[in-house]
Each structure stands twice: as C-alpha cells, then as structure tokens.
Tab-separated table of N, CA and C in Angstrom:
chain	number	residue	atom	x	y	z
O	1	MET	N	8.225	52.127	72.411
O	1	MET	CA	7.936	50.628	71.879
O	1	MET	C	7.898	50.731	70.436
O	2	LEU	N	8.527	49.706	69.941
O	2	LEU	CA	8.521	49.575	68.575
O	2	LEU	C	7.172	48.836	68.024
O	3	PRO	N	6.588	49.390	66.962
O	3	PRO	CA	5.479	48.664	66.531
O	3	PRO	C	5.833	47.165	66.194
O	4	ALA	N	4.910	46.388	66.343
O	4	ALA	CA	5.071	44.948	65.997
O	4	ALA	C	5.232	44.834	64.397
O	5	LEU	N	6.127	44.097	64.103
O	5	LEU	CA	6.454	43.854	62.672
O	5	LEU	C	5.539	42.756	62.180
O	6	LYS	N	4.794	42.980	61.186
O	6	LYS	CA	3.982	41.908	60.588
O	6	LYS	C	5.000	40.940	59.837
O	7	SER	N	4.740	39.741	60.308
O	7	SER	CA	5.785	38.790	59.504
O	7	SER	C	5.168	38.580	58.111
O	8	LYS	N	6.019	38.774	57.273
O	8	LYS	CA	5.583	38.443	55.886
O	8	LYS	C	5.915	37.112	55.653
O	9	SER	N	4.910	36.444	55.195
O	9	SER	CA	5.115	35.025	54.825
O	9	SER	C	5.892	34.903	53.595
O	10	HIS	N	6.742	34.136	53.446
O	10	HIS	CA	7.594	33.975	52.267
O	10	HIS	C	6.958	32.816	51.396
O	11	ARG	N	5.948	33.379	50.673
O	11	ARG	CA	5.312	32.380	49.833
O	11	ARG	C	6.047	32.227	48.516
O	12	PRO	N	6.246	30.955	48.059
O	12	PRO	CA	6.944	30.889	46.682
O	12	PRO	C	5.948	31.442	45.701
O	13	LYS	N	6.543	31.803	44.579
O	13	LYS	CA	5.962	32.522	43.512
O	13	LYS	C	5.139	31.470	42.613
O	14	SER	N	4.614	30.404	43.187
O	14	SER	CA	3.935	29.391	42.522
O	14	SER	C	2.703	29.830	41.834
O	15	LYS	N	2.086	30.820	42.423
O	15	LYS	CA	0.881	31.214	41.837
O	15	LYS	C	1.048	31.953	40.501
O	16	ARG	N	2.161	32.626	40.431
O	16	ARG	CA	2.522	33.188	39.220
O	16	ARG	C	3.086	32.229	38.037
O	17	SER	N	3.889	31.328	38.527
O	17	SER	CA	4.588	30.431	37.757
O	17	SER	C	3.613	29.227	37.211
O	18	THR	N	2.648	28.930	38.013
O	18	THR	CA	1.890	27.752	37.646
O	18	THR	C	1.047	28.019	36.239
O	19	PRO	N	0.523	29.159	36.023
O	19	PRO	CA	-0.119	29.336	34.738
O	19	PRO	C	0.908	29.357	33.525
O	20	ILE	N	2.009	29.881	33.851
O	20	ILE	CA	3.150	29.936	32.825
O	20	ILE	C	3.589	28.517	32.491
O	21	LEU	N	3.791	27.727	33.556
O	21	LEU	CA	4.112	26.258	33.319
O	21	LEU	C	3.067	25.450	32.655
O	22	LEU	N	1.731	25.776	33.032
O	22	LEU	CA	0.726	25.069	32.295
O	22	LEU	C	0.539	25.498	30.800
O	23	LEU	N	0.801	26.708	30.516
O	23	LEU	CA	1.002	27.152	29.086
O	23	LEU	C	2.055	26.598	28.333
O	24	LEU	N	3.197	26.500	28.964
O	24	LEU	CA	4.326	25.795	28.338
O	24	LEU	C	4.104	24.292	28.090
O	25	ILE	N	3.507	23.613	28.989
O	25	ILE	CA	3.055	22.298	28.803
O	25	ILE	C	2.040	22.130	27.730
O	26	LEU	N	1.076	23.067	27.709
O	26	LEU	CA	0.066	22.961	26.694
O	26	LEU	C	0.751	23.168	25.237
O	27	ALA	N	1.563	24.230	25.190
O	27	ALA	CA	2.192	24.488	23.945
O	27	ALA	C	3.088	23.276	23.455
O	28	TRP	N	3.855	22.712	24.441
O	28	TRP	CA	4.579	21.525	23.973
O	28	TRP	C	3.745	20.414	23.580
O	29	SER	N	2.511	20.242	24.201
O	29	SER	CA	1.658	19.092	23.987
O	29	SER	C	1.187	19.310	22.428
O	30	ILE	N	0.621	20.556	22.150
O	30	ILE	CA	0.143	20.809	20.902
O	30	ILE	C	1.215	20.576	19.824
O	31	ALA	N	2.391	21.000	20.041
O	31	ALA	CA	3.578	20.865	19.101
O	31	ALA	C	3.765	19.302	18.908
O	32	ALA	N	3.904	18.618	20.019
O	32	ALA	CA	4.126	17.210	19.987
O	32	ALA	C	3.080	16.490	19.143
O	33	ALA	N	1.758	16.857	19.463
O	33	ALA	CA	0.633	16.094	18.730
O	33	ALA	C	0.585	16.443	17.184
O	34	TRP	N	1.005	17.776	16.883
O	34	TRP	CA	0.998	18.136	15.431
O	34	TRP	C	2.199	17.407	14.752
O	35	ILE	N	3.338	17.247	15.417
O	35	ILE	CA	4.371	16.513	14.747
O	35	ILE	C	3.987	14.991	14.606
O	36	LEU	N	3.485	14.418	15.604
O	36	LEU	CA	2.996	13.049	15.632
O	36	LEU	C	1.959	12.907	14.433
O	37	ALA	N	1.018	13.777	14.276
O	37	ALA	CA	0.001	13.755	13.311
O	37	ALA	C	0.557	13.779	11.907
O	38	MET	N	1.560	14.748	11.771
O	38	MET	CA	2.187	14.837	10.493
O	38	MET	C	2.943	13.516	10.153
O	39	ALA	N	3.560	12.916	11.052
O	39	ALA	CA	4.399	11.789	10.792
O	39	ALA	C	3.492	10.570	10.532
O	40	THR	N	2.378	10.449	11.188
O	40	THR	CA	1.568	9.153	10.973
O	40	THR	C	0.608	9.323	9.767
O	41	HIS	N	0.462	10.602	9.353
O	41	HIS	CA	-0.615	10.886	8.141
O	41	HIS	C	0.259	11.209	6.970
O	42	ALA	N	1.581	11.128	6.990
O	42	ALA	CA	2.427	11.514	5.845
O	42	ALA	C	2.074	10.716	4.672
O	43	GLN	N	2.074	11.355	3.478
O	43	GLN	CA	1.852	10.709	2.222
O	43	GLN	C	3.131	10.219	1.642
O	44	PRO	N	3.150	9.140	0.992
O	44	PRO	CA	4.428	8.774	0.173
O	44	PRO	C	4.744	9.826	-0.785
O	45	ALA	N	5.957	9.852	-1.217
O	45	ALA	CA	6.474	10.936	-2.015
O	45	ALA	C	5.619	11.481	-3.110
O	46	ASN	N	5.104	12.573	-2.841
O	46	ASN	CA	4.380	13.512	-3.747
O	46	ASN	C	3.298	12.760	-4.553
O	47	THR	N	2.516	12.023	-3.820
O	47	THR	CA	1.398	11.329	-4.459
O	47	THR	C	0.422	12.366	-5.161
O	48	ILE	N	-0.270	11.884	-6.179
O	48	ILE	CA	-1.116	12.665	-7.009
O	48	ILE	C	-2.265	13.233	-6.100
O	49	ASP	N	-2.876	12.389	-5.522
O	49	ASP	CA	-4.105	12.751	-4.590
O	49	ASP	C	-3.876	12.199	-3.142
O	50	ALA	N	-4.551	12.872	-2.281
O	50	ALA	CA	-4.358	12.386	-0.837
O	50	ALA	C	-4.860	10.984	-0.688
O	51	VAL	N	-4.284	10.106	0.097
O	51	VAL	CA	-4.691	8.743	0.132
O	51	VAL	C	-5.082	8.563	1.543
O	52	PRO	N	-6.339	8.265	1.956
O	52	PRO	CA	-6.707	8.061	3.248
O	52	PRO	C	-5.850	6.848	3.888
O	53	GLN	N	-5.712	6.940	5.181
O	53	GLN	CA	-4.914	5.924	5.913
O	53	GLN	C	-5.256	4.528	5.643
O	54	ARG	N	-6.542	4.315	5.446
O	54	ARG	CA	-6.925	2.882	5.241
O	54	ARG	C	-6.528	2.299	3.914
O	55	TYR	N	-6.118	3.140	2.970
O	55	TYR	CA	-5.588	2.736	1.683
O	55	TYR	C	-4.017	2.776	1.536
O	56	GLN	N	-3.390	3.400	2.414
O	56	GLN	CA	-2.002	3.649	2.308
O	56	GLN	C	-1.151	2.326	2.241
O	57	LEU	N	-1.472	1.349	3.016
O	57	LEU	CA	-0.672	0.136	2.928
O	57	LEU	C	-0.937	-0.492	1.568
O	58	GLY	N	-2.162	-0.311	0.934
O	58	GLY	CA	-2.349	-0.798	-0.440
O	58	GLY	C	-1.561	-0.119	-1.416
O	59	GLN	N	-1.465	1.171	-1.219
O	59	GLN	CA	-0.568	2.021	-2.143
O	59	GLN	C	0.866	1.593	-1.976
O	60	GLU	N	1.348	1.435	-0.829
O	60	GLU	CA	2.747	0.935	-0.638
O	60	GLU	C	3.095	-0.350	-1.318
O	61	LEU	N	2.057	-1.301	-1.180
O	61	LEU	CA	2.171	-2.560	-1.801
O	61	LEU	C	2.030	-2.446	-3.353
O	62	TYR	N	1.351	-1.600	-3.814
O	62	TYR	CA	1.174	-1.318	-5.239
O	62	TYR	C	2.627	-0.823	-5.783
O	63	LEU	N	3.126	0.210	-5.140
O	63	LEU	CA	4.404	0.709	-5.451
O	63	LEU	C	5.532	-0.335	-5.330
O	64	GLU	N	5.491	-1.101	-4.379
O	64	GLU	CA	6.560	-2.147	-4.183
O	64	GLU	C	6.434	-3.162	-5.242
O	65	ASN	N	5.232	-3.645	-5.663
O	65	ASN	CA	5.214	-4.576	-6.686
O	65	ASN	C	5.180	-4.114	-8.018
O	66	CYS	N	4.723	-2.917	-8.363
O	66	CYS	CA	4.758	-2.335	-9.781
O	66	CYS	C	5.913	-1.414	-10.227
O	67	ALA	N	6.321	-0.736	-9.176
O	67	ALA	CA	7.338	0.269	-9.543
O	67	ALA	C	8.763	-0.370	-9.531
O	68	THR	N	8.855	-1.734	-9.132
O	68	THR	CA	10.284	-2.296	-9.234
O	68	THR	C	10.532	-2.687	-10.754
O	69	CYS	N	9.534	-2.922	-11.468
O	69	CYS	CA	9.770	-3.156	-12.998
O	69	CYS	C	9.607	-1.998	-13.878
O	70	HIS	N	8.716	-1.027	-13.586
O	70	HIS	CA	8.418	0.067	-14.516
O	70	HIS	C	7.985	1.152	-13.604
O	71	ILE	N	7.647	2.238	-14.341
O	71	ILE	CA	7.055	3.442	-13.655
O	71	ILE	C	5.686	3.066	-13.177
O	72	ALA	N	5.397	3.348	-11.862
O	72	ALA	CA	4.128	3.120	-11.235
O	72	ALA	C	3.242	4.184	-11.844
O	73	VAL	N	2.114	3.768	-12.483
O	73	VAL	CA	1.179	4.726	-13.075
O	73	VAL	C	0.207	5.185	-12.022
O	74	PRO	N	-0.054	6.410	-11.951
O	74	PRO	CA	-1.183	6.819	-11.012
O	74	PRO	C	-2.493	6.191	-11.292
O	75	PRO	N	-3.068	5.569	-10.277
O	75	PRO	CA	-4.292	4.912	-10.592
O	75	PRO	C	-5.401	5.653	-11.291
O	76	ALA	N	-5.423	6.898	-11.097
O	76	ALA	CA	-6.475	7.765	-11.785
O	76	ALA	C	-6.385	7.727	-13.312
O	77	VAL	N	-5.284	7.454	-13.922
O	77	VAL	CA	-5.118	7.474	-15.221
O	77	VAL	C	-5.733	6.318	-16.018
O	78	LEU	N	-6.028	5.269	-15.305
O	78	LEU	CA	-6.790	4.025	-15.850
O	78	LEU	C	-8.047	3.768	-15.170
O	79	PRO	N	-9.016	3.346	-15.890
O	79	PRO	CA	-10.309	2.987	-15.103
O	79	PRO	C	-10.165	1.757	-14.146
O	80	VAL	N	-11.151	1.598	-13.202
O	80	VAL	CA	-11.117	0.562	-12.515
O	80	VAL	C	-11.082	-0.913	-13.009
O	81	GLN	N	-11.858	-0.996	-14.156
O	81	GLN	CA	-11.971	-2.164	-14.914
O	81	GLN	C	-10.496	-2.711	-15.410
O	82	THR	N	-9.746	-1.751	-15.877
O	82	THR	CA	-8.315	-2.014	-16.334
O	82	THR	C	-7.608	-2.484	-15.254
O	83	TRP	N	-7.672	-1.868	-14.114
O	83	TRP	CA	-6.896	-2.297	-12.904
O	83	TRP	C	-7.282	-3.725	-12.477
O	84	GLN	N	-8.593	-3.975	-12.520
O	84	GLN	CA	-9.132	-5.286	-12.075
O	84	GLN	C	-8.549	-6.397	-13.049
O	85	ARG	N	-8.551	-6.073	-14.319
O	85	ARG	CA	-7.838	-7.065	-15.227
O	85	ARG	C	-6.285	-7.246	-15.032
O	86	LEU	N	-5.716	-6.140	-14.935
O	86	LEU	CA	-4.277	-6.193	-14.758
O	86	LEU	C	-3.920	-7.086	-13.283
O	87	LEU	N	-4.670	-6.984	-12.241
O	87	LEU	CA	-4.365	-7.689	-11.195
O	87	LEU	C	-4.646	-9.240	-11.259
O	88	GLN	N	-5.506	-9.594	-12.221
O	88	GLN	CA	-5.903	-11.016	-12.390
O	88	GLN	C	-4.975	-11.645	-13.597
O	89	ASP	N	-4.444	-10.850	-14.332
O	89	ASP	CA	-3.782	-11.295	-15.580
O	89	ASP	C	-2.222	-11.714	-15.334
O	90	THR	N	-1.919	-12.919	-15.532
O	90	THR	CA	-0.608	-13.272	-15.258
O	90	THR	C	0.388	-12.987	-16.499
O	91	GLN	N	-0.254	-12.719	-17.772
O	91	GLN	CA	0.435	-12.262	-18.878
O	91	GLN	C	0.453	-10.729	-18.838
O	92	HIS	N	1.284	-10.043	-18.063
O	92	HIS	CA	1.298	-8.594	-18.054
O	92	HIS	C	2.028	-8.019	-19.092
O	93	TYR	N	1.254	-7.514	-20.109
O	93	TYR	CA	1.766	-6.903	-21.347
O	93	TYR	C	2.703	-7.821	-21.962
O	94	GLY	N	2.517	-8.977	-22.109
O	94	GLY	CA	3.348	-9.993	-22.728
O	94	GLY	C	4.529	-10.651	-21.949
O	95	VAL	N	4.589	-10.237	-20.628
O	95	VAL	CA	5.532	-10.792	-19.799
O	95	VAL	C	4.892	-11.681	-18.661
O	96	GLN	N	5.334	-12.984	-18.389
O	96	GLN	CA	4.671	-13.691	-17.540
O	96	GLN	C	5.241	-13.259	-16.119
O	97	ILE	N	4.220	-12.961	-15.275
O	97	ILE	CA	4.565	-12.535	-13.952
O	97	ILE	C	3.805	-13.349	-12.850
O	98	LYS	N	4.269	-13.352	-11.612
O	98	LYS	CA	3.703	-14.111	-10.608
O	98	LYS	C	2.528	-13.057	-10.006
O	99	PRO	N	1.354	-13.538	-10.198
O	99	PRO	CA	0.194	-12.571	-9.612
O	99	PRO	C	0.300	-12.451	-8.098
O	100	LEU	N	-0.265	-11.348	-7.567
O	100	LEU	CA	-0.342	-10.989	-6.134
O	100	LEU	C	-1.459	-12.094	-5.657
O	101	VAL	N	-1.092	-12.489	-4.422
O	101	VAL	CA	-2.066	-13.405	-3.796
O	101	VAL	C	-2.601	-12.632	-2.509
O	102	ASP	N	-3.672	-13.165	-2.068
O	102	ASP	CA	-4.251	-12.563	-0.801
O	102	ASP	C	-3.446	-12.736	0.302
O	103	PRO	N	-3.431	-11.790	1.290
O	103	PRO	CA	-4.113	-10.503	1.399
O	103	PRO	C	-3.505	-9.290	0.720
O	104	PRO	N	-2.260	-9.247	0.290
O	104	PRO	CA	-1.722	-8.088	-0.340
O	104	PRO	C	-2.503	-7.750	-1.631
O	105	ARG	N	-3.072	-8.711	-2.334
O	105	ARG	CA	-3.853	-8.515	-3.610
O	105	ARG	C	-5.175	-7.661	-3.204
O	106	ILE	N	-5.750	-8.036	-2.143
O	106	ILE	CA	-7.020	-7.232	-1.708
O	106	ILE	C	-6.522	-5.836	-1.316
O	107	LEU	N	-5.492	-5.718	-0.651
O	107	LEU	CA	-5.164	-4.395	-0.218
O	107	LEU	C	-4.798	-3.467	-1.439
O	108	VAL	N	-3.962	-3.975	-2.320
O	108	VAL	CA	-3.754	-3.291	-3.583
O	108	VAL	C	-5.018	-2.886	-4.309
O	109	TRP	N	-5.894	-3.971	-4.497
O	109	TRP	CA	-7.195	-3.766	-5.299
O	109	TRP	C	-8.009	-2.708	-4.534
O	110	ASN	N	-8.169	-2.643	-3.315
O	110	ASN	CA	-8.928	-1.728	-2.504
O	110	ASN	C	-8.289	-0.321	-2.872
O	111	TYR	N	-6.993	-0.089	-2.816
O	111	TYR	CA	-6.413	1.190	-3.149
O	111	TYR	C	-6.607	1.507	-4.584
O	112	LEU	N	-6.534	0.620	-5.541
O	112	LEU	CA	-6.680	0.896	-6.944
O	112	LEU	C	-8.285	1.284	-7.244
O	113	ARG	N	-9.039	0.586	-6.683
O	113	ARG	CA	-10.395	0.935	-6.712
O	113	ARG	C	-10.842	2.296	-6.120
O	114	PHE	N	-10.227	2.680	-5.032
O	114	PHE	CA	-10.355	3.872	-4.506
O	114	PHE	C	-10.044	5.076	-5.384
O	115	ALA	N	-8.675	4.888	-5.901
O	115	ALA	CA	-7.875	5.850	-6.528
O	115	ALA	C	-8.294	5.987	-8.014
O	116	SER	N	-8.931	5.139	-8.644
O	116	SER	CA	-9.254	5.206	-10.057
O	116	SER	C	-10.774	5.393	-10.287
O	117	ARG	N	-11.198	5.489	-11.438
O	117	ARG	CA	-12.533	5.903	-11.910
O	117	ARG	C	-13.171	4.758	-12.693
O	118	PRO	N	-14.503	4.704	-12.755
O	118	PRO	CA	-15.219	3.799	-13.640
O	118	PRO	C	-15.287	4.232	-15.037
O	119	LEU	N	-15.536	3.337	-15.929
O	119	LEU	CA	-15.680	3.524	-17.242
O	119	LEU	C	-17.144	3.968	-17.538
O	120	ASN	N	-17.416	4.667	-18.622
O	120	ASN	CA	-18.695	4.834	-19.123
O	120	ASN	C	-19.296	3.458	-19.704
O	121	GLN	N	-20.684	3.457	-19.622
O	121	GLN	CA	-21.211	2.144	-20.070
O	121	GLN	C	-20.833	1.634	-21.465
O	122	ASP	N	-20.642	2.655	-22.437
O	122	ASP	CA	-20.353	2.320	-23.810
O	122	ASP	C	-18.871	2.193	-24.024
O	123	GLU	N	-18.039	2.402	-23.134
O	123	GLU	CA	-16.577	2.410	-23.291
O	123	GLU	C	-16.067	0.927	-23.334
O	124	GLU	N	-14.968	0.834	-24.130
O	124	GLU	CA	-14.131	-0.378	-24.077
O	124	GLU	C	-13.105	-0.280	-23.038
O	125	ILE	N	-12.735	-1.320	-22.336
O	125	ILE	CA	-11.752	-1.234	-21.320
O	125	ILE	C	-10.326	-1.039	-22.059
O	126	PRO	N	-9.705	0.045	-21.781
O	126	PRO	CA	-8.460	0.308	-22.241
O	126	PRO	C	-7.323	-0.561	-21.642
O	127	TYR	N	-6.615	-1.198	-22.326
O	127	TYR	CA	-5.488	-2.065	-21.787
O	127	TYR	C	-4.196	-1.267	-21.827
O	128	ARG	N	-4.226	-0.270	-22.750
O	128	ARG	CA	-2.914	0.586	-22.892
O	128	ARG	C	-3.291	2.005	-22.445
O	129	ILE	N	-2.371	2.538	-21.721
O	129	ILE	CA	-2.491	3.989	-21.064
O	129	ILE	C	-2.817	4.989	-22.086
O	130	ALA	N	-2.311	4.942	-23.300
O	130	ALA	CA	-2.655	5.895	-24.419
O	130	ALA	C	-4.073	5.777	-24.798
O	131	ASN	N	-4.771	4.753	-24.544
O	131	ASN	CA	-6.249	4.547	-24.920
O	131	ASN	C	-7.104	4.990	-23.755
O	132	SER	N	-6.764	5.437	-22.718
O	132	SER	CA	-7.563	5.763	-21.655
O	132	SER	C	-7.895	7.238	-21.724
O	133	ARG	N	-9.255	7.469	-21.667
O	133	ARG	CA	-9.730	8.818	-21.704
O	133	ARG	C	-9.345	9.679	-20.550
O	134	TYR	N	-9.046	9.087	-19.411
O	134	TYR	CA	-8.596	9.757	-18.250
O	134	TYR	C	-7.100	10.155	-18.504
O	135	PHE	N	-6.293	9.311	-19.051
O	135	PHE	CA	-4.955	9.756	-19.510
O	135	PHE	C	-5.001	10.858	-20.438
O	136	LYS	N	-5.823	10.751	-21.443
O	136	LYS	CA	-5.902	11.755	-22.559
O	136	LYS	C	-6.387	13.243	-21.881
O	137	ALA	N	-7.272	13.128	-20.919
O	137	ALA	CA	-7.925	14.260	-20.345
O	137	ALA	C	-6.782	15.065	-19.504
O	138	LEU	N	-5.853	14.195	-18.884
O	138	LEU	CA	-4.918	14.773	-18.140
O	138	LEU	C	-3.629	15.398	-19.012
O	139	HIS	N	-3.827	15.053	-20.198
O	139	HIS	CA	-2.690	15.501	-21.245
O	139	HIS	C	-3.195	16.120	-22.468
O	140	PRO	N	-4.134	17.134	-22.428
O	140	PRO	CA	-4.932	17.679	-23.475
O	140	PRO	C	-4.016	18.221	-24.630
O	141	ARG	N	-2.875	18.866	-24.212
O	141	ARG	CA	-1.997	19.541	-25.194
O	141	ARG	C	-0.651	18.844	-25.474
O	142	VAL	N	-0.697	17.587	-25.051
O	142	VAL	CA	0.623	16.839	-25.243
O	142	VAL	C	0.510	15.925	-26.469
O	143	LYS	N	1.419	16.118	-27.401
O	143	LYS	CA	1.471	15.258	-28.467
O	143	LYS	C	2.274	14.004	-27.876
O	144	LEU	N	1.506	12.854	-27.706
O	144	LEU	CA	2.189	11.614	-27.108
O	144	LEU	C	2.878	10.869	-28.234
O	145	PRO	N	3.999	10.268	-27.902
O	145	PRO	CA	4.716	9.519	-28.839
O	145	PRO	C	3.921	8.277	-29.184
O	146	LYS	N	4.135	7.682	-30.339
O	146	LYS	CA	3.470	6.446	-30.776
O	146	LYS	C	4.460	5.468	-31.041
O	147	PRO	N	4.468	4.360	-30.321
O	147	PRO	CA	3.663	3.978	-29.275
O	147	PRO	C	3.980	4.717	-27.891
O	148	THR	N	3.154	4.802	-26.989
O	148	THR	CA	3.385	5.511	-25.799
O	148	THR	C	3.873	4.346	-24.858
O	149	HIS	N	5.033	4.713	-24.257
O	149	HIS	CA	5.730	3.712	-23.204
O	149	HIS	C	5.573	4.451	-21.958
O	150	LEU	N	5.605	3.847	-20.787
O	150	LEU	CA	5.672	4.261	-19.502
O	150	LEU	C	6.995	5.075	-19.401
O	151	SER	N	8.121	4.526	-19.990
O	151	SER	CA	9.340	5.075	-19.821
O	151	SER	C	9.422	6.562	-20.321
O	152	SER	N	8.413	6.851	-21.243
O	152	SER	CA	8.420	8.273	-21.824
O	152	SER	C	7.739	9.199	-20.898
O	153	CYS	N	7.137	8.807	-19.798
O	153	CYS	CA	6.599	9.738	-18.734
O	153	CYS	C	7.664	10.694	-18.237
O	154	VAL	N	8.988	10.137	-18.075
O	154	VAL	CA	10.059	10.871	-17.525
O	154	VAL	C	10.399	12.139	-18.371
O	155	THR	N	10.115	12.136	-19.666
O	155	THR	CA	10.336	13.298	-20.517
O	155	THR	C	9.743	14.532	-19.996
O	156	CYS	N	8.533	14.338	-19.462
O	156	CYS	CA	7.684	15.549	-19.038
O	156	CYS	C	7.848	15.687	-17.471
O	157	HIS	N	7.728	14.496	-16.898
O	157	HIS	CA	7.668	14.233	-15.325
O	157	HIS	C	8.910	13.748	-14.890
O	158	PRO	N	10.073	14.584	-14.725
O	158	PRO	CA	11.316	14.072	-14.189
O	158	PRO	C	11.422	13.188	-13.032
O	159	SER	N	10.411	13.353	-12.176
O	159	SER	CA	10.471	12.487	-10.937
O	159	SER	C	9.300	11.392	-10.949
O	160	ALA	N	8.894	10.998	-12.147
O	160	ALA	CA	8.002	9.947	-12.260
O	160	ALA	C	8.430	8.652	-11.664
O	161	ASN	N	9.750	8.430	-11.682
O	161	ASN	CA	10.343	7.200	-10.976
O	161	ASN	C	10.061	7.132	-9.558
O	162	ALA	N	9.837	8.320	-8.964
O	162	ALA	CA	9.585	8.385	-7.554
O	162	ALA	C	8.041	8.578	-7.251
O	163	PHE	N	7.238	8.429	-8.233
O	163	PHE	CA	5.718	8.477	-8.224
O	163	PHE	C	5.395	9.995	-7.933
O	164	ASN	N	6.151	10.786	-8.515
O	164	ASN	CA	5.868	12.134	-8.471
O	164	ASN	C	5.575	12.675	-9.832
O	165	PHE	N	4.313	12.817	-10.027
O	165	PHE	CA	3.855	13.399	-11.423
O	165	PHE	C	3.387	14.809	-11.400
O	166	ARG	N	3.573	15.384	-10.303
O	166	ARG	CA	3.284	16.971	-10.137
O	166	ARG	C	4.405	17.756	-10.599
O	167	SER	N	5.630	17.355	-10.507
O	167	SER	CA	6.732	18.147	-10.893
O	167	SER	C	6.834	17.866	-12.526
O	168	LEU	N	7.090	19.078	-13.167
O	168	LEU	CA	7.142	18.848	-14.576
O	168	LEU	C	8.502	19.487	-15.053
O	169	THR	N	8.996	19.286	-16.283
O	169	THR	CA	10.045	19.930	-16.826
O	169	THR	C	9.793	21.343	-17.084
O	170	PRO	N	10.766	22.187	-17.318
O	170	PRO	CA	10.601	23.541	-17.336
O	170	PRO	C	9.667	23.908	-18.543
O	171	GLU	N	9.768	23.339	-19.655
O	171	GLU	CA	8.952	23.561	-20.820
O	171	GLU	C	7.580	23.276	-20.559
O	172	TRP	N	7.186	22.441	-19.723
O	172	TRP	CA	5.801	22.113	-19.473
O	172	TRP	C	5.246	22.743	-18.167
O	173	GLU	N	6.142	23.265	-17.332
O	173	GLU	CA	5.698	23.838	-16.044
O	173	GLU	C	4.638	24.957	-16.264
O	174	ASN	N	4.687	25.736	-17.283
O	174	ASN	CA	3.737	26.869	-17.417
O	174	ASN	C	2.687	26.585	-18.512
O	175	SER	N	2.592	25.372	-18.868
O	175	SER	CA	1.644	25.077	-20.027
O	175	SER	C	0.218	24.967	-19.611
O	176	GLN	N	-0.003	24.934	-18.348
O	176	GLN	CA	-1.435	24.653	-17.894
O	176	GLN	C	-2.501	25.674	-18.372
C-alpha cells in the first residue's frame, strides 16, 4: 500500500507579497506627499527670506504691482514706516500712481510689515533706498553710485529683475 499523500494546499504567496505591497504603497505615499508639499510651499523665484504661506499672496501682489514698473526691492532693505508711507502715497517718487485698494492693499501691507524691520526711535524715515541703514548694512563694502537708482541693482545682482538678489556678478561673488 502506498502511503497516503498529504495534499499540499496551494496557498497563494500573499503572505510574502502583502508586506512588500504595503511597503511600496507607503514609499509611493511618502514620495507623493513630499512632492505635493514642495509644490504647495514653493517660494517665488529666489526670494531673500522664506515667506510663510499666509504672506505669499501678499508677496505675489507686491511683485505684480511694483515689479511691473521697476525692480521690486526686498522689503527688508527699507523699514516698515517707509513701506507704510509708500502704500499710502499717490505721488510715488514724483509719478502719479493709482494706489492699491483693499483687500489687495491689506495683503501687500501684511507681507511688507512681516518682511521689513522697524526704525529706531531717533531715526528719520528714509524715503530713498540709499538712506536706509538696512540697505547700507547689506552693502558695507559697496561704493554706491550717487544718486542710487533701483536700475543700478542689476550691476551687482544680475537677476534682480526676477527678485533674485542672492546671485551676484563674479566680481562680487567672493567679496563677503
């Protein structure tokens, strides 16, 4: 008599493939979440400082409204009080402009207030960039042209038109 054959159940290899499948799903989910996070928290072109999401629309409106006529100045180079005056002044450096109205004005103001710094108590409000101590502090070894114009920023910052003040021309690259 032949011994009875034990029937081997043909189990699918699901016990082995289930953890692998779960690991693949987990890896895909992490990659997708990382890509989504990078896309939703991306900064506009090479901004000087990180801008929290709640101020990003204000920054976009600032760039749309200011960089269409001249180089958009990083808010940190002028004090809060200068920006406040500029937002309220219809005579923008001798040119009649249409002032921003709410709600865009409030969004731009919140961004500028966040990204700039206050004056010292005894300081006068600088209306020109060359008179700002913040601007001077950022350019300690730069002999600035007189008068200083926003268009002269491109001399050292070739990507200033794209709001990128981090990249410098080769002669200034290693001057820090």
